[in-house]
CSV table of C-alpha atoms in Angstrom, one decimal:
chain,number,residue,atom,x,y,z
C,51,MET,CA,119.8,88.4,118.9
C,52,GLN,CA,119.4,90.7,115.6
C,53,ASN,CA,117.6,93.7,114.9
C,54,GLU,CA,116.5,94.6,118.5
C,55,THR,CA,117.6,98.7,118.0
C,56,VAL,CA,115.9,98.9,114.5
C,57,VAL,CA,112.6,97.3,116.1
C,58,LYS,CA,112.3,99.1,119.3
C,59,THR,CA,113.4,102.5,117.5
C,60,ASN,CA,110.7,102.0,114.7
C,61,PRO,CA,109.2,105.1,113.9
C,62,PHE,CA,105.8,103.7,113.7
C,63,GLY,CA,106.3,102.9,117.6
C,64,PHE,CA,107.5,100.1,119.5
C,65,GLY,CA,104.3,100.5,121.7
C,66,ASP,CA,103.1,98.6,125.0
C,67,PRO,CA,103.1,94.9,125.9
C,68,ASN,CA,100.5,93.2,123.7
C,69,VAL,CA,98.3,92.4,126.9
C,70,ALA,CA,94.8,92.0,125.4
C,71,TYR,CA,96.3,89.4,122.8
C,72,ALA,CA,99.0,87.6,124.8
C,73,GLN,CA,96.8,84.4,125.0
C,74,TYR,CA,97.1,84.2,121.5
C,75,PHE,CA,100.8,84.4,121.2
C,76,GLN,CA,104.1,82.4,122.3
C,77,GLY,CA,106.6,84.8,123.5
C,78,GLN,CA,106.2,88.5,123.9
C,79,SER,CA,104.7,90.7,121.4
C,80,PHE,CA,104.2,94.7,121.6
C,81,LEU,CA,101.4,96.5,120.1
C,82,ASN,CA,101.4,100.4,118.8
C,83,GLY,CA,97.7,101.4,117.6
C,84,LEU,CA,97.9,104.1,115.0
C,85,VAL,CA,94.3,104.1,113.4
C,86,THR,CA,91.3,102.8,115.0
C,87,PRO,CA,87.7,102.2,113.1
C,88,ALA,CA,85.9,105.5,113.8
C,89,GLY,CA,83.1,105.7,111.2
C,90,LEU,CA,85.8,106.7,108.8
C,91,VAL,CA,87.5,103.4,108.0
C,92,ASP,CA,86.4,99.6,108.6
C,93,PHE,CA,90.0,98.6,109.8
C,94,SER,CA,92.5,99.1,112.3
C,95,ILE,CA,96.2,99.8,111.7
C,96,SER,CA,98.9,99.0,114.4
C,97,ASN,CA,102.5,98.4,114.6
C,98,VAL,CA,103.2,95.1,116.1
C,99,SER,CA,106.3,93.9,117.4
C,100,PHE,CA,107.7,90.4,118.2
C,101,GLU,CA,110.6,89.4,120.2
C,102,PRO,CA,112.9,86.9,118.7
C,103,GLY,CA,111.0,83.3,118.9
C,104,CYS,CA,107.5,85.0,119.2
C,105,ARG,CA,104.8,84.1,117.2
C,106,ASN,CA,101.0,84.4,116.9
C,107,HIS,CA,98.9,81.2,116.9
C,108,TRP,CA,97.6,79.7,114.0
C,109,HIS,CA,94.2,82.3,113.0
C,110,ILE,CA,91.8,82.9,110.7
C,111,HIS,CA,90.3,86.2,109.7
C,112,HIS,CA,86.7,86.4,109.0
C,113,ASP,CA,84.7,89.0,107.1
C,114,GLY,CA,87.8,91.1,106.4
C,115,TYR,CA,91.3,90.7,105.8
C,116,GLN,CA,94.6,91.7,107.0
C,117,ILE,CA,97.6,93.2,105.3
C,118,LEU,CA,101.2,93.1,106.7
C,119,LEU,CA,103.6,95.7,105.9
C,120,VAL,CA,107.0,94.7,107.5
C,121,THR,CA,108.6,97.7,109.0
C,122,ALA,CA,111.7,96.1,110.5
C,123,GLY,CA,113.5,93.0,111.5
C,124,GLU,CA,113.2,89.5,110.1
C,125,GLY,CA,110.2,87.1,110.4
C,126,TRP,CA,107.8,84.6,109.1
C,127,TYR,CA,104.5,84.3,107.7
C,128,GLN,CA,103.0,80.7,106.8
C,129,ALA,CA,99.6,79.9,105.5
C,130,ALA,CA,98.3,76.4,106.1
C,131,ASN,CA,99.7,73.9,103.7
C,132,HIS,CA,102.2,76.3,102.6
C,133,PRO,CA,105.8,76.9,103.2
C,134,ALA,CA,106.6,79.7,105.5
C,135,GLN,CA,107.9,82.9,103.8
C,136,LEU,CA,111.0,84.8,105.4
C,137,LEU,CA,109.9,88.4,105.6
C,138,HIS,CA,112.1,91.7,106.0
C,139,ALA,CA,111.2,95.4,106.0
C,140,GLY,CA,109.2,96.6,103.1
C,141,ASP,CA,107.5,93.1,102.4
C,142,VAL,CA,103.6,93.1,102.0
C,143,VAL,CA,101.4,90.2,102.9
C,144,VAL,CA,97.9,90.3,102.1
C,145,ILE,CA,96.0,87.6,103.7
C,146,LYS,CA,92.4,86.9,102.6
C,147,ALA,CA,89.4,86.0,105.1
C,148,GLY,CA,89.3,82.2,105.6
C,149,ILE,CA,93.2,81.5,105.1
C,150,LYS,CA,94.7,80.0,108.2
C,151,HIS,CA,97.9,81.5,108.9
C,152,TRP,CA,100.3,82.4,111.7
C,153,HIS,CA,103.2,85.3,111.4
C,154,GLY,CA,105.8,86.2,113.8
C,155,ALA,CA,109.5,86.8,114.4
C,156,THR,CA,112.4,84.4,113.5
C,157,LYS,CA,114.3,82.8,116.5
C,158,ASP,CA,117.3,84.7,116.2
C,159,SER,CA,115.7,88.4,115.1
C,160,TRP,CA,113.3,90.8,116.5
C,161,PHE,CA,110.6,91.7,113.8
C,162,ALA,CA,107.7,94.3,113.3
C,163,HIS,CA,105.0,94.9,111.0
C,164,LEU,CA,102.1,97.1,110.3
C,165,ALA,CA,98.9,95.4,110.6
C,166,ILE,CA,95.8,96.5,108.6
C,167,THR,CA,93.0,94.5,109.8
C,168,LYS,CA,89.2,94.1,109.1
C,169,GLY,CA,86.7,91.9,110.6
C,170,THR,CA,87.1,89.4,113.3
C,171,SER,CA,90.0,86.9,114.2
C,172,GLU,CA,89.0,83.2,115.0
C,173,TRP,CA,92.4,81.7,117.0
C,174,LEU,CA,93.4,78.2,116.8
C,175,ASP,CA,96.4,76.3,118.0
C,176,PRO,CA,99.7,77.4,118.9
C,177,VAL,CA,102.6,77.0,116.3
C,178,SER,CA,104.3,74.3,118.3
C,179,ASP,CA,107.8,74.3,119.3
C,180,ALA,CA,108.3,71.3,116.8
C,181,GLU,CA,106.8,73.0,113.9
C,182,TYR,CA,108.8,76.1,114.8
C,183,ALA,CA,111.8,74.3,115.2
C,184,GLN,CA,111.5,73.1,111.7
C,185,LEU,CA,111.8,76.3,109.8
C,186,PRO,CA,115.1,76.8,108.1
C,187,ALA,CA,117.7,78.4,110.3
C,188,ARG,CA,118.6,81.8,109.4
C,189,ASN,CA,122.0,82.1,111.1
J,33,MET,CA,119.5,118.3,100.6
J,34,GLN,CA,118.4,116.1,103.7
J,35,ASN,CA,117.0,112.6,103.7
J,36,GLU,CA,118.0,111.7,100.1
J,37,THR,CA,119.6,108.3,101.1
J,38,VAL,CA,116.8,107.1,103.6
J,39,VAL,CA,114.1,108.0,101.2
J,40,LYS,CA,116.0,106.5,98.1
J,41,THR,CA,116.7,103.3,99.9
J,42,ASN,CA,113.3,103.3,102.0
J,43,PRO,CA,112.4,99.4,102.4
J,44,PHE,CA,108.9,100.2,101.0
J,45,GLY,CA,110.4,101.1,98.0
J,46,PHE,CA,111.5,103.9,95.7
J,47,GLY,CA,109.6,103.2,92.9
J,48,ASP,CA,109.4,104.8,89.4
J,49,PRO,CA,108.8,108.5,88.3
J,50,ASN,CA,104.9,109.2,89.1
J,51,VAL,CA,104.2,109.9,85.5
J,52,ALA,CA,100.5,109.5,85.7
J,53,TYR,CA,100.2,112.2,88.2
J,54,ALA,CA,102.8,114.5,87.4
J,55,GLN,CA,100.1,117.0,86.2
J,56,TYR,CA,99.2,117.4,89.6
J,57,PHE,CA,102.5,117.9,91.2
J,58,GLN,CA,105.2,120.4,91.4
J,59,GLY,CA,108.4,119.0,91.2
J,60,GLN,CA,109.3,115.3,90.8
J,61,SER,CA,107.7,112.5,92.7
J,62,PHE,CA,107.9,108.6,92.9
J,63,LEU,CA,105.5,106.0,93.1
J,64,ASN,CA,105.9,102.5,94.4
J,65,GLY,CA,102.6,100.8,94.1
J,66,LEU,CA,102.2,97.9,96.9
J,67,VAL,CA,98.7,96.9,97.1
J,68,THR,CA,95.8,97.4,94.3
J,69,PRO,CA,92.2,96.8,94.9
J,70,ALA,CA,91.4,93.5,93.5
J,71,GLY,CA,88.0,92.5,95.1
J,72,LEU,CA,89.7,91.9,98.3
J,73,VAL,CA,90.1,95.7,99.2
J,74,ASP,CA,88.6,98.9,98.3
J,75,PHE,CA,91.7,100.7,98.7
J,76,SER,CA,95.4,101.1,97.2
J,77,ILE,CA,98.5,101.2,99.0
J,78,SER,CA,101.7,103.1,97.5
J,79,ASN,CA,104.7,104.4,98.8
J,80,VAL,CA,105.0,108.0,97.3
J,81,SER,CA,108.4,109.6,97.5
J,82,PHE,CA,108.8,113.6,96.9
J,83,GLU,CA,111.9,115.5,95.9
J,84,PRO,CA,113.0,118.5,98.3
J,85,GLY,CA,110.6,121.1,97.4
J,86,CYS,CA,108.0,118.6,95.7
J,87,ARG,CA,104.1,118.9,96.4
J,88,ASN,CA,100.8,117.8,95.2
J,89,HIS,CA,98.2,120.3,94.4
J,90,TRP,CA,95.4,121.0,96.6
J,91,HIS,CA,93.1,118.2,96.3
J,92,ILE,CA,89.9,116.7,97.7
J,93,HIS,CA,89.4,112.9,98.1
J,94,HIS,CA,85.6,111.9,97.5
J,95,ASP,CA,83.6,108.8,98.4
J,96,GLY,CA,86.6,107.8,100.6
J,97,TYR,CA,89.5,109.0,102.6
J,98,GLN,CA,93.5,108.9,102.5
J,99,ILE,CA,95.8,107.9,105.3
J,100,LEU,CA,99.3,108.9,105.1
J,101,LEU,CA,101.9,106.8,107.0
J,102,VAL,CA,105.2,108.7,107.0
J,103,THR,CA,108.2,106.4,105.9
J,104,ALA,CA,110.9,108.6,105.7
J,105,GLY,CA,112.3,112.2,105.5
J,106,GLU,CA,110.5,115.5,106.3
J,107,GLY,CA,107.6,117.0,104.9
J,108,TRP,CA,104.3,119.1,105.2
J,109,TYR,CA,100.4,118.5,105.2
J,110,GLN,CA,98.2,121.1,105.1
J,111,ALA,CA,94.2,121.4,105.2
J,112,ALA,CA,92.8,124.6,103.8
J,113,ASN,CA,92.3,127.3,106.6
J,114,HIS,CA,94.7,125.3,109.0
J,115,PRO,CA,98.3,125.9,109.5
J,116,ALA,CA,100.9,123.3,107.6
J,117,GLN,CA,101.7,120.6,110.0
J,118,LEU,CA,105.6,119.2,109.9
J,119,LEU,CA,105.7,115.3,109.2
J,120,HIS,CA,108.4,113.1,110.0
J,121,ALA,CA,108.9,109.0,109.8
J,122,GLY,CA,106.0,107.4,112.0
J,123,ASP,CA,103.4,110.4,111.6
J,124,VAL,CA,100.0,109.4,110.7
J,125,VAL,CA,97.5,111.7,108.8
J,126,VAL,CA,93.9,110.5,108.4
J,127,ILE,CA,92.4,112.8,105.6
J,128,LYS,CA,88.5,112.4,105.4
J,129,ALA,CA,86.4,112.9,102.3
J,130,GLY,CA,85.8,116.3,101.4
J,131,ILE,CA,88.8,117.7,103.2
J,132,LYS,CA,90.9,120.2,100.6
J,133,HIS,CA,94.5,119.5,101.4
J,134,TRP,CA,98.0,119.1,100.1
J,135,HIS,CA,101.2,117.3,101.2
J,136,GLY,CA,104.7,117.2,100.1
J,137,ALA,CA,108.3,117.6,101.0
J,138,THR,CA,109.8,120.4,102.8
J,139,LYS,CA,112.1,122.7,100.6
J,140,ASP,CA,115.3,121.0,102.0
J,141,SER,CA,114.4,117.4,102.6
J,142,TRP,CA,113.4,114.4,100.8
J,143,PHE,CA,109.9,112.9,101.8
J,144,ALA,CA,108.2,109.5,101.7
J,145,HIS,CA,104.8,108.3,103.0
J,146,LEU,CA,102.7,105.2,102.5
J,147,ALA,CA,99.2,106.3,100.9
J,148,ILE,CA,96.2,104.4,101.8
J,149,THR,CA,93.5,105.7,99.3
J,150,LYS,CA,90.3,105.0,98.4
J,151,GLY,CA,87.8,106.8,96.2
J,152,THR,CA,88.3,109.6,93.7
J,153,SER,CA,90.6,112.7,93.8
J,154,GLU,CA,89.6,116.3,92.7
J,155,TRP,CA,92.6,118.2,91.9
J,156,LEU,CA,92.6,121.9,92.3
J,157,ASP,CA,95.1,124.7,92.3
J,158,PRO,CA,98.8,124.4,92.8
J,159,VAL,CA,100.4,125.4,96.0
J,160,SER,CA,101.9,128.5,94.8
J,161,ASP,CA,105.4,129.3,95.1
J,162,ALA,CA,104.3,132.3,97.5
J,163,GLU,CA,102.2,129.9,99.8
J,164,TYR,CA,105.0,127.3,100.0
J,165,ALA,CA,107.7,129.9,100.4
J,166,GLN,CA,105.9,131.2,103.5
J,167,LEU,CA,106.1,128.0,105.5
J,168,PRO,CA,108.4,127.8,108.5
J,169,ALA,CA,112.0,127.6,107.3
J,170,ARG,CA,113.5,124.1,108.6
J,171,ASN,CA,117.1,125.0,108.4
């Protein structure tokens, strides 16, 4: 599996098992909170790490947005009815409210991104093994 | 000089000479814009890189804030009437509106941070060579 060291030693922190959101992920993810709303800002910033093959369910952000800043490894972002986009460190994804999407690692690589998130999330169906298996091979 | 390669190959981009803000910096800085306000968000995100010894002037953010997420190298953040804080990759600084402060590289190291910035900036005096020289030596 690729990029394990670079993800686990990410300067923005590997964090703890993402227990609170585990029900909305397939596979194991890890969460390191950096900034939380506290009167100053109306969004949170966290570094989220995914083991190979881990991805979150299709979901929609309401009354806000999510910005992904990829910090390490290799992963996917897919909006509904669009092809999946392969992501590497430094890539930026801006996700507007109302867009059904998912993100996660490739099957062969660890993956980590900062997430700047405002608003609430509506969680939908998992990305099925069949959908995920159809993504282009990376190795 | 330390950390030149890691700053210049930063995944969030080294960018171009920071011409627009050169008058508010001592030394050479570089700016790589990542996200700009466009109806979706009310802040910008840029990766800012500093050559060794480069720092911005004392300044104040009004009607907003600035969040620094250090991406590479070694630098300083100082709020007025507080000791300077040494920063490394992964460090996060949240700067509220009204706080007079400056940030920049150490004298021996390149430095880069993401800046999430809302509002306007009031630019004040440079950090004098005497003030800067009084910072603790790092080598």
